[in-house]
PDB file of C-alpha atoms in Angstrom:
ATOM      1  CA  MET A 472      19.984  26.728 -13.663  1.00 61.00           C
ATOM      2  CA  SER A 473      19.957  30.533 -13.326  1.00 87.00           C
ATOM      3  CA  ASP A 474      18.005  30.745 -16.610  1.00 90.00           C
ATOM      4  CA  PHE A 475      15.336  28.415 -15.238  1.00 92.00           C
ATOM      5  CA  LYS A 476      15.043  30.487 -12.053  1.00 93.00           C
ATOM      6  CA  LYS A 477      14.826  33.704 -14.046  1.00 94.00           C
ATOM      7  CA  ILE A 478      12.089  32.288 -16.291  1.00 95.00           C
ATOM      8  CA  PHE A 479      10.106  31.111 -13.277  1.00 94.00           C
ATOM      9  CA  LYS A 480      10.417  34.470 -11.534  1.00 91.00           C
ATOM     10  CA  ASN A 481       9.409  36.386 -14.664  1.00 92.00           C
ATOM     11  CA  ASN A 482       6.461  34.202 -15.692  1.00 93.00           C
ATOM     12  CA  PHE A 483       5.116  33.677 -12.197  1.00 91.00           C
ATOM     13  CA  TRP A 484       5.551  37.214 -10.870  1.00 87.00           C
ATOM     14  CA  LEU A 485       7.514  39.964 -12.612  1.00 87.00           C
ATOM     15  CA  GLU A 486       5.949  39.449 -16.063  1.00 88.00           C
ATOM     16  CA  ASN A 487       2.862  37.510 -15.041  1.00 88.00           C
ATOM     17  CA  PRO A 488       0.695  36.906 -18.138  1.00 89.00           C
ATOM     18  CA  VAL A 489      -2.492  38.132 -16.446  1.00 88.00           C
ATOM     19  CA  PHE A 490      -1.775  40.942 -13.983  1.00 84.00           C
ATOM     20  CA  VAL A 491       1.219  42.363 -15.892  1.00 85.00           C
ATOM     21  CA  GLN A 492       0.610  41.513 -19.563  1.00 86.00           C
ATOM     22  CA  ILE A 493      -3.208  41.462 -19.173  1.00 85.00           C
ATOM     23  CA  LEU A 494      -3.695  38.275 -21.227  1.00 85.00           C
ATOM     24  CA  GLY A 495      -6.235  35.453 -20.806  1.00 79.00           C
ATOM     25  CA  ILE A 496      -8.912  37.763 -19.406  1.00 80.00           C
ATOM     26  CA  CYS A 497     -11.870  35.984 -21.051  1.00 78.00           C
ATOM     27  CA  SER A 498     -11.430  32.835 -18.968  1.00 73.00           C
ATOM     28  CA  THR A 499     -11.020  34.984 -15.858  1.00 73.00           C
ATOM     29  CA  LEU A 500     -14.570  36.228 -16.368  1.00 73.00           C
ATOM     30  CA  ALA A 501     -16.023  32.907 -17.417  1.00 75.00           C
ATOM     31  CA  VAL A 502     -14.919  30.231 -14.954  1.00 82.00           C
ATOM     32  CA  THR A 503     -13.779  31.891 -11.737  1.00 87.00           C
ATOM     33  CA  ASN A 504     -17.013  31.713  -9.730  1.00 86.00           C
ATOM     34  CA  ASN A 505     -16.145  28.122  -8.759  1.00 89.00           C
ATOM     35  CA  LEU A 506     -12.735  27.226  -7.363  1.00 92.00           C
ATOM     36  CA  ARG A 507     -12.827  23.565  -8.403  1.00 92.00           C
ATOM     37  CA  ASN A 508     -13.671  24.380 -12.003  1.00 91.00           C
ATOM     38  CA  THR A 509     -11.003  27.078 -12.026  1.00 93.00           C
ATOM     39  CA  LEU A 510      -8.336  24.687 -10.734  1.00 93.00           C
ATOM     40  CA  ILE A 511      -9.138  22.116 -13.401  1.00 93.00           C
ATOM     41  CA  MET A 512      -9.291  24.761 -16.134  1.00 92.00           C
ATOM     42  CA  THR A 513      -5.940  26.273 -15.152  1.00 93.00           C
ATOM     43  CA  ILE A 514      -4.274  22.856 -14.860  1.00 95.00           C
ATOM     44  CA  GLY A 515      -5.474  22.158 -18.402  1.00 93.00           C
ATOM     45  CA  VAL A 516      -4.096  25.484 -19.662  1.00 94.00           C
ATOM     46  CA  THR A 517      -0.773  24.879 -17.901  1.00 96.00           C
ATOM     47  CA  LEU A 518      -0.363  21.422 -19.447  1.00 96.00           C
ATOM     48  CA  VAL A 519      -1.361  22.646 -22.903  1.00 96.00           C
ATOM     49  CA  THR A 520       1.068  25.566 -22.700  1.00 96.00           C
ATOM     50  CA  ALA A 521       3.955  23.412 -21.491  1.00 97.00           C
ATOM     51  CA  LEU A 522       3.426  20.543 -23.953  1.00 97.00           C
ATOM     52  CA  SER A 523       2.775  22.899 -26.868  1.00 97.00           C
ATOM     53  CA  ASN A 524       6.004  24.742 -26.133  1.00 97.00           C
ATOM     54  CA  LEU A 525       7.882  21.456 -25.924  1.00 97.00           C
ATOM     55  CA  THR A 526       6.489  20.144 -29.213  1.00 97.00           C
ATOM     56  CA  ILE A 527       6.948  23.381 -31.143  1.00 97.00           C
ATOM     57  CA  SER A 528      10.509  23.718 -29.882  1.00 97.00           C
ATOM     58  CA  MET A 529      11.305  20.154 -30.979  1.00 97.00           C
ATOM     59  CA  ILE A 530      10.064  20.732 -34.534  1.00 96.00           C
ATOM     60  CA  ARG A 531      10.937  24.421 -34.878  1.00 94.00           C
ATOM     61  CA  ASN A 532      13.810  23.795 -37.303  1.00 93.00           C
ATOM     62  CA  ILE A 533      11.622  21.941 -39.806  1.00 94.00           C
ATOM     63  CA  ILE A 534       8.623  24.307 -39.731  1.00 93.00           C
ATOM     64  CA  PRO A 535       8.541  26.605 -42.790  1.00 92.00           C
ATOM     65  CA  ARG A 536       8.480  30.179 -41.541  1.00 88.00           C
ATOM     66  CA  LYS A 537       5.437  31.088 -43.639  1.00 91.00           C
ATOM     67  CA  VAL A 538       3.248  28.458 -41.949  1.00 93.00           C
ATOM     68  CA  ARG A 539       4.649  28.573 -38.416  1.00 92.00           C
ATOM     69  CA  MET A 540       1.499  30.193 -36.942  1.00 92.00           C
ATOM     70  CA  ILE A 541      -0.770  27.589 -38.527  1.00 94.00           C
ATOM     71  CA  THR A 542       1.510  24.838 -37.245  1.00 95.00           C
ATOM     72  CA  GLN A 543       1.441  26.296 -33.741  1.00 95.00           C
ATOM     73  CA  VAL A 544      -2.361  26.398 -33.775  1.00 94.00           C
ATOM     74  CA  LEU A 545      -2.497  22.760 -34.928  1.00 96.00           C
ATOM     75  CA  VAL A 546      -0.165  21.661 -32.140  1.00 96.00           C
ATOM     76  CA  ILE A 547      -2.121  23.598 -29.522  1.00 96.00           C
ATOM     77  CA  SER A 548      -5.413  22.229 -30.875  1.00 95.00           C
ATOM     78  CA  PHE A 549      -4.147  18.668 -30.516  1.00 96.00           C
ATOM     79  CA  TYR A 550      -3.363  19.096 -26.820  1.00 97.00           C
ATOM     80  CA  VAL A 551      -6.618  20.952 -26.161  1.00 95.00           C
ATOM     81  CA  ILE A 552      -8.559  18.065 -27.707  1.00 95.00           C
ATOM     82  CA  VAL A 553      -6.663  15.626 -25.469  1.00 96.00           C
ATOM     83  CA  VAL A 554      -7.511  17.725 -22.383  1.00 94.00           C
ATOM     84  CA  ASP A 555     -11.163  17.928 -23.458  1.00 94.00           C
ATOM     85  CA  ILE A 556     -11.391  14.142 -23.922  1.00 95.00           C
ATOM     86  CA  ILE A 557      -9.844  13.531 -20.487  1.00 95.00           C
ATOM     87  CA  LEU A 558     -12.276  15.950 -18.818  1.00 94.00           C
ATOM     88  CA  ARG A 559     -15.270  14.351 -20.552  1.00 94.00           C
ATOM     89  CA  ALA A 560     -14.108  10.912 -19.462  1.00 95.00           C
ATOM     90  CA  TYR A 561     -13.125  11.527 -15.842  1.00 93.00           C
ATOM     91  CA  VAL A 562     -14.904  14.701 -14.672  1.00 91.00           C
ATOM     92  CA  PRO A 563     -17.955  15.034 -16.942  1.00 93.00           C
ATOM     93  CA  GLU A 564     -19.747  17.445 -14.597  1.00 92.00           C
ATOM     94  CA  VAL A 565     -16.806  19.852 -14.719  1.00 89.00           C
ATOM     95  CA  SER A 566     -16.547  19.460 -18.482  1.00 90.00           C
ATOM     96  CA  LYS A 567     -20.235  20.328 -18.788  1.00 90.00           C
ATOM     97  CA  ALA A 568     -19.878  23.316 -16.457  1.00 85.00           C
ATOM     98  CA  LEU A 569     -16.909  24.694 -18.394  1.00 86.00           C
ATOM     99  CA  GLY A 570     -18.744  24.143 -21.668  1.00 82.00           C
ATOM    100  CA  PRO A 571     -17.138  25.785 -24.694  1.00 81.00           C
ATOM    101  CA  TYR A 572     -14.391  27.433 -22.640  1.00 83.00           C
ATOM    102  CA  VAL A 573     -12.272  24.273 -22.774  1.00 86.00           C
ATOM    103  CA  GLY A 574     -12.236  24.455 -26.568  1.00 83.00           C
ATOM    104  CA  LEU A 575     -11.469  28.148 -26.410  1.00 81.00           C
ATOM    105  CA  ILE A 576      -8.148  27.350 -24.728  1.00 87.00           C
ATOM    106  CA  ILE A 577      -6.921  27.150 -28.336  1.00 84.00           C
ATOM    107  CA  THR A 578      -7.347  30.907 -28.676  1.00 81.00           C
ATOM    108  CA  ASN A 579      -5.719  31.753 -25.339  1.00 85.00           C
ATOM    109  CA  CYS A 580      -3.213  34.545 -26.009  1.00 87.00           C
ATOM    110  CA  ILE A 581      -0.856  33.196 -23.349  1.00 92.00           C
ATOM    111  CA  ILE A 582      -0.344  29.879 -25.164  1.00 94.00           C
ATOM    112  CA  MET A 583       0.119  31.468 -28.582  1.00 92.00           C
ATOM    113  CA  GLY A 584       2.373  34.134 -27.104  1.00 92.00           C
ATOM    114  CA  ARG A 585       4.751  31.683 -25.410  1.00 94.00           C
ATOM    115  CA  ALA A 586       4.866  29.484 -28.504  1.00 94.00           C
ATOM    116  CA  GLU A 587       5.772  32.378 -30.797  1.00 92.00           C
ATOM    117  CA  ALA A 588       7.947  34.399 -28.414  1.00 93.00           C
ATOM    118  CA  PHE A 589       9.870  31.589 -26.717  1.00 95.00           C
ATOM    119  CA  ALA A 590       9.412  28.033 -28.021  1.00 95.00           C
ATOM    120  CA  GLN A 591      10.036  29.062 -31.623  1.00 93.00           C
ATOM    121  CA  GLY A 592      13.593  30.125 -30.754  1.00 91.00           C
ATOM    122  CA  ASN A 593      14.705  27.988 -27.785  1.00 95.00           C
ATOM    123  CA  LYS A 594      15.561  24.397 -26.905  1.00 95.00           C
ATOM    124  CA  PRO A 595      12.844  21.894 -25.834  1.00 96.00           C
ATOM    125  CA  LEU A 596      13.534  21.561 -22.110  1.00 96.00           C
ATOM    126  CA  ILE A 597      13.687  25.255 -21.311  1.00 96.00           C
ATOM    127  CA  SER A 598      10.697  25.855 -23.619  1.00 97.00           C
ATOM    128  CA  PHE A 599       8.694  23.290 -21.634  1.00 97.00           C
ATOM    129  CA  TRP A 600       9.688  25.079 -18.428  1.00 97.00           C
ATOM    130  CA  ASP A 601       8.700  28.452 -19.882  1.00 97.00           C
ATOM    131  CA  GLY A 602       5.241  27.158 -20.837  1.00 96.00           C
ATOM    132  CA  PHE A 603       4.780  25.412 -17.495  1.00 97.00           C
ATOM    133  CA  THR A 604       5.709  28.481 -15.431  1.00 97.00           C
ATOM    134  CA  ALA A 605       3.570  30.764 -17.613  1.00 96.00           C
ATOM    135  CA  GLY A 606       0.671  28.414 -16.863  1.00 95.00           C
ATOM    136  CA  LEU A 607       1.442  28.595 -13.145  1.00 95.00           C
ATOM    137  CA  GLY A 608       1.387  32.389 -13.306  1.00 94.00           C
ATOM    138  CA  TYR A 609      -1.991  32.215 -15.016  1.00 94.00           C
ATOM    139  CA  MET A 610      -3.185  29.753 -12.367  1.00 94.00           C
ATOM    140  CA  LEU A 611      -2.053  32.025  -9.523  1.00 92.00           C
ATOM    141  CA  VAL A 612      -4.324  34.849 -10.624  1.00 92.00           C
ATOM    142  CA  LEU A 613      -7.394  32.806 -11.579  1.00 93.00           C
ATOM    143  CA  VAL A 614      -7.296  30.691  -8.416  1.00 93.00           C
ATOM    144  CA  THR A 615      -7.004  33.830  -6.275  1.00 92.00           C
ATOM    145  CA  VAL A 616      -9.979  35.438  -8.035  1.00 93.00           C
ATOM    146  CA  ALA A 617     -12.013  32.214  -7.803  1.00 93.00           C
ATOM    147  CA  PHE A 618     -11.229  31.822  -4.099  1.00 93.00           C
ATOM    148  CA  PHE A 619     -12.779  35.159  -3.180  1.00 93.00           C
ATOM    149  CA  ARG A 620     -15.681  34.865  -5.623  1.00 94.00           C
ATOM    150  CA  GLU A 621     -16.748  31.446  -4.351  1.00 94.00           C
ATOM    151  CA  LEU A 622     -16.172  32.371  -0.720  1.00 94.00           C
ATOM    152  CA  LEU A 623     -18.223  35.571  -0.838  1.00 93.00           C
ATOM    153  CA  GLY A 624     -20.744  34.392  -3.420  1.00 92.00           C
ATOM    154  CA  PHE A 625     -21.547  30.928  -2.068  1.00 93.00           C
ATOM    155  CA  GLY A 626     -19.910  30.849   1.358  1.00 93.00           C
ATOM    156  CA  THR A 627     -17.938  27.766   0.306  1.00 94.00           C
ATOM    157  CA  ILE A 628     -14.437  26.706  -0.734  1.00 94.00           C
ATOM    158  CA  LEU A 629     -14.237  23.799  -3.174  1.00 91.00           C
ATOM    159  CA  GLY A 630     -17.924  23.246  -2.503  1.00 89.00           C
ATOM    160  CA  LEU A 631     -17.446  22.883   1.260  1.00 91.00           C
ATOM    161  CA  PRO A 632     -19.287  25.377   3.544  1.00 92.00           C
ATOM    162  CA  VAL A 633     -16.842  27.546   5.463  1.00 92.00           C
ATOM    163  CA  LEU A 634     -18.929  30.585   6.399  1.00 90.00           C
ATOM    164  CA  PRO A 635     -21.807  30.493   8.939  1.00 90.00           C
ATOM    165  CA  ASP A 636     -25.424  30.393   7.785  1.00 87.00           C
ATOM    166  CA  SER A 637     -25.869  33.923   9.089  1.00 89.00           C
ATOM    167  CA  PHE A 638     -23.464  35.227   6.446  1.00 91.00           C
ATOM    168  CA  THR A 639     -25.256  37.168   3.706  1.00 91.00           C
ATOM    169  CA  LYS A 640     -24.001  35.894   0.378  1.00 91.00           C
ATOM    170  CA  TRP A 641     -22.889  38.471  -2.153  1.00 91.00           C
ATOM    171  CA  THR A 642     -25.007  37.672  -5.192  1.00 90.00           C
ATOM    172  CA  ILE A 643     -22.871  39.861  -7.433  1.00 90.00           C
ATOM    173  CA  MET A 644     -19.883  37.597  -6.777  1.00 90.00           C
ATOM    174  CA  VAL A 645     -21.420  34.750  -8.780  1.00 87.00           C
ATOM    175  CA  MET A 646     -22.023  37.058 -11.744  1.00 87.00           C
ATOM    176  CA  PRO A 647     -19.379  37.746 -14.453  1.00 82.00           C
ATOM    177  CA  PRO A 648     -18.951  41.486 -13.644  1.00 84.00           C
ATOM    178  CA  SER A 649     -17.560  40.632 -10.224  1.00 89.00           C
ATOM    179  CA  ALA A 650     -14.533  39.044 -11.903  1.00 89.00           C
ATOM    180  CA  PHE A 651     -13.649  42.501 -13.244  1.00 87.00           C
ATOM    181  CA  PHE A 652     -13.771  44.013  -9.762  1.00 89.00           C
ATOM    182  CA  VAL A 653     -11.795  41.250  -8.039  1.00 90.00           C
ATOM    183  CA  LEU A 654      -9.207  41.070 -10.820  1.00 90.00           C
ATOM    184  CA  ALA A 655      -8.819  44.856 -10.879  1.00 89.00           C
ATOM    185  CA  ALA A 656      -8.295  44.931  -7.110  1.00 91.00           C
ATOM    186  CA  PHE A 657      -5.745  42.118  -7.386  1.00 89.00           C
ATOM    187  CA  ILE A 658      -3.838  43.904 -10.165  1.00 88.00           C
ATOM    188  CA  TRP A 659      -3.933  47.183  -8.223  1.00 91.00           C
ATOM    189  CA  ILE A 660      -2.497  45.608  -5.063  1.00 90.00           C
ATOM    190  CA  VAL A 661       0.184  43.519  -6.779  1.00 88.00           C
ATOM    191  CA  ARG A 662       1.318  46.127  -9.303  1.00 85.00           C
ATOM    192  CA  GLY A 663       1.368  48.756  -6.561  1.00 86.00           C
ATOM    193  CA  ALA A 664       3.668  46.544  -4.498  1.00 87.00           C
ATOM    194  CA  GLN A 665       5.898  45.838  -7.503  1.00 82.00           C
ATOM    195  CA  ILE A 666       6.210  49.527  -8.424  1.00 86.00           C
ATOM    196  CA  LYS A 667       6.960  50.472  -4.809  1.00 87.00           C
ATOM    197  CA  LYS A 668       9.687  47.819  -4.670  1.00 84.00           C
ATOM    198  CA  ASP A 669      11.173  49.025  -7.965  1.00 81.00           C
ATOM    199  CA  ILE A 670      11.293  52.606  -6.670  1.00 86.00           C
ATOM    200  CA  GLN A 671      13.020  51.517  -3.460  1.00 83.00           C
ATOM    201  CA  THR A 672      15.535  49.441  -5.427  1.00 78.00           C
ATOM    202  CA  SER A 673      16.346  52.333  -7.759  1.00 80.00           C
ATOM    203  CA  ARG A 674      16.820  54.704  -4.802  1.00 80.00           C
ATOM    204  CA  GLN A 675      19.154  52.259  -3.090  1.00 77.00           C
ATOM    205  CA  GLY A 676      21.104  51.884  -6.325  1.00 72.00           C
ATOM    206  CA  ALA A 677      21.443  55.670  -6.619  1.00 73.00           C
ATOM    207  CA  GLN A 678      22.562  56.059  -2.999  1.00 72.00           C
ATOM    208  CA  GLN A 679      25.324  53.447  -3.184  1.00 67.00           C
ATOM    209  CA  PRO A 680      27.483  55.291  -5.778  1.00 63.00           C
ATOM    210  CA  ALA A 681      27.024  58.544  -3.847  1.00 55.00           C
ATOM    211  CA  GLN A 682      28.154  56.879  -0.614  1.00 60.00           C
ATOM    212  CA  ALA A 683      31.091  55.270  -2.385  1.00 58.00           C
ATOM    213  CA  GLY A 684      32.156  58.705  -3.718  1.00 57.00           C
ATOM    214  CA  GLY A 685      31.922  60.195  -0.249  1.00 58.00           C
ATOM    215  CA  ASP A 686      34.119  57.430   1.227  1.00 58.00           C
ATOM    216  CA  LYS A 687      36.834  58.119  -1.370  1.00 55.00           C
ATOM    217  CA  LYS A 688      36.951  61.789  -0.426  1.00 52.00           C
TER     218      LYS A 688
END
């Protein structure tokens, strides 16, 4: 169970695929001006990552090493096609709004990275968990960016008005460049907090041996 907790903590926060590893940036720019679309997109990425990890882990021992990357792409493509079909069937307006970005999930570095770095060498259940938590970490960042972009750009959350009519909408927030600014601010705040915590932890660790030495004397 400690391994599962460690994986969750790393993928969701300490080694978050977006604000630590800086992966999956293209979709951050493309879909985050609408919170509903972002939620559906990130749910799709999370499911694809988790199921791809599970499948690749289950067949890892029979995949020839020379074709493992091709096999991983085929597995990921299968699940992306399934997600695309479901979106077209049940939420066609969202599918149309996302356009080609659903298909481009195949090229998402996060999915390929988890498949190659984790699923290829670990058992199915923990590989599924790794993919699922990596997707949640991705979702955390994109949903946060989309929340502020939709709120300031349209005055709405999930399409529902939340700001008064007197509020002056920030036109730049509905344009792709704003995703850079919001994401950069998010990374700055979070990484600053992480680094500050690491420094405090290291100082506490250095003080404890010194105090222990003083007690012995």
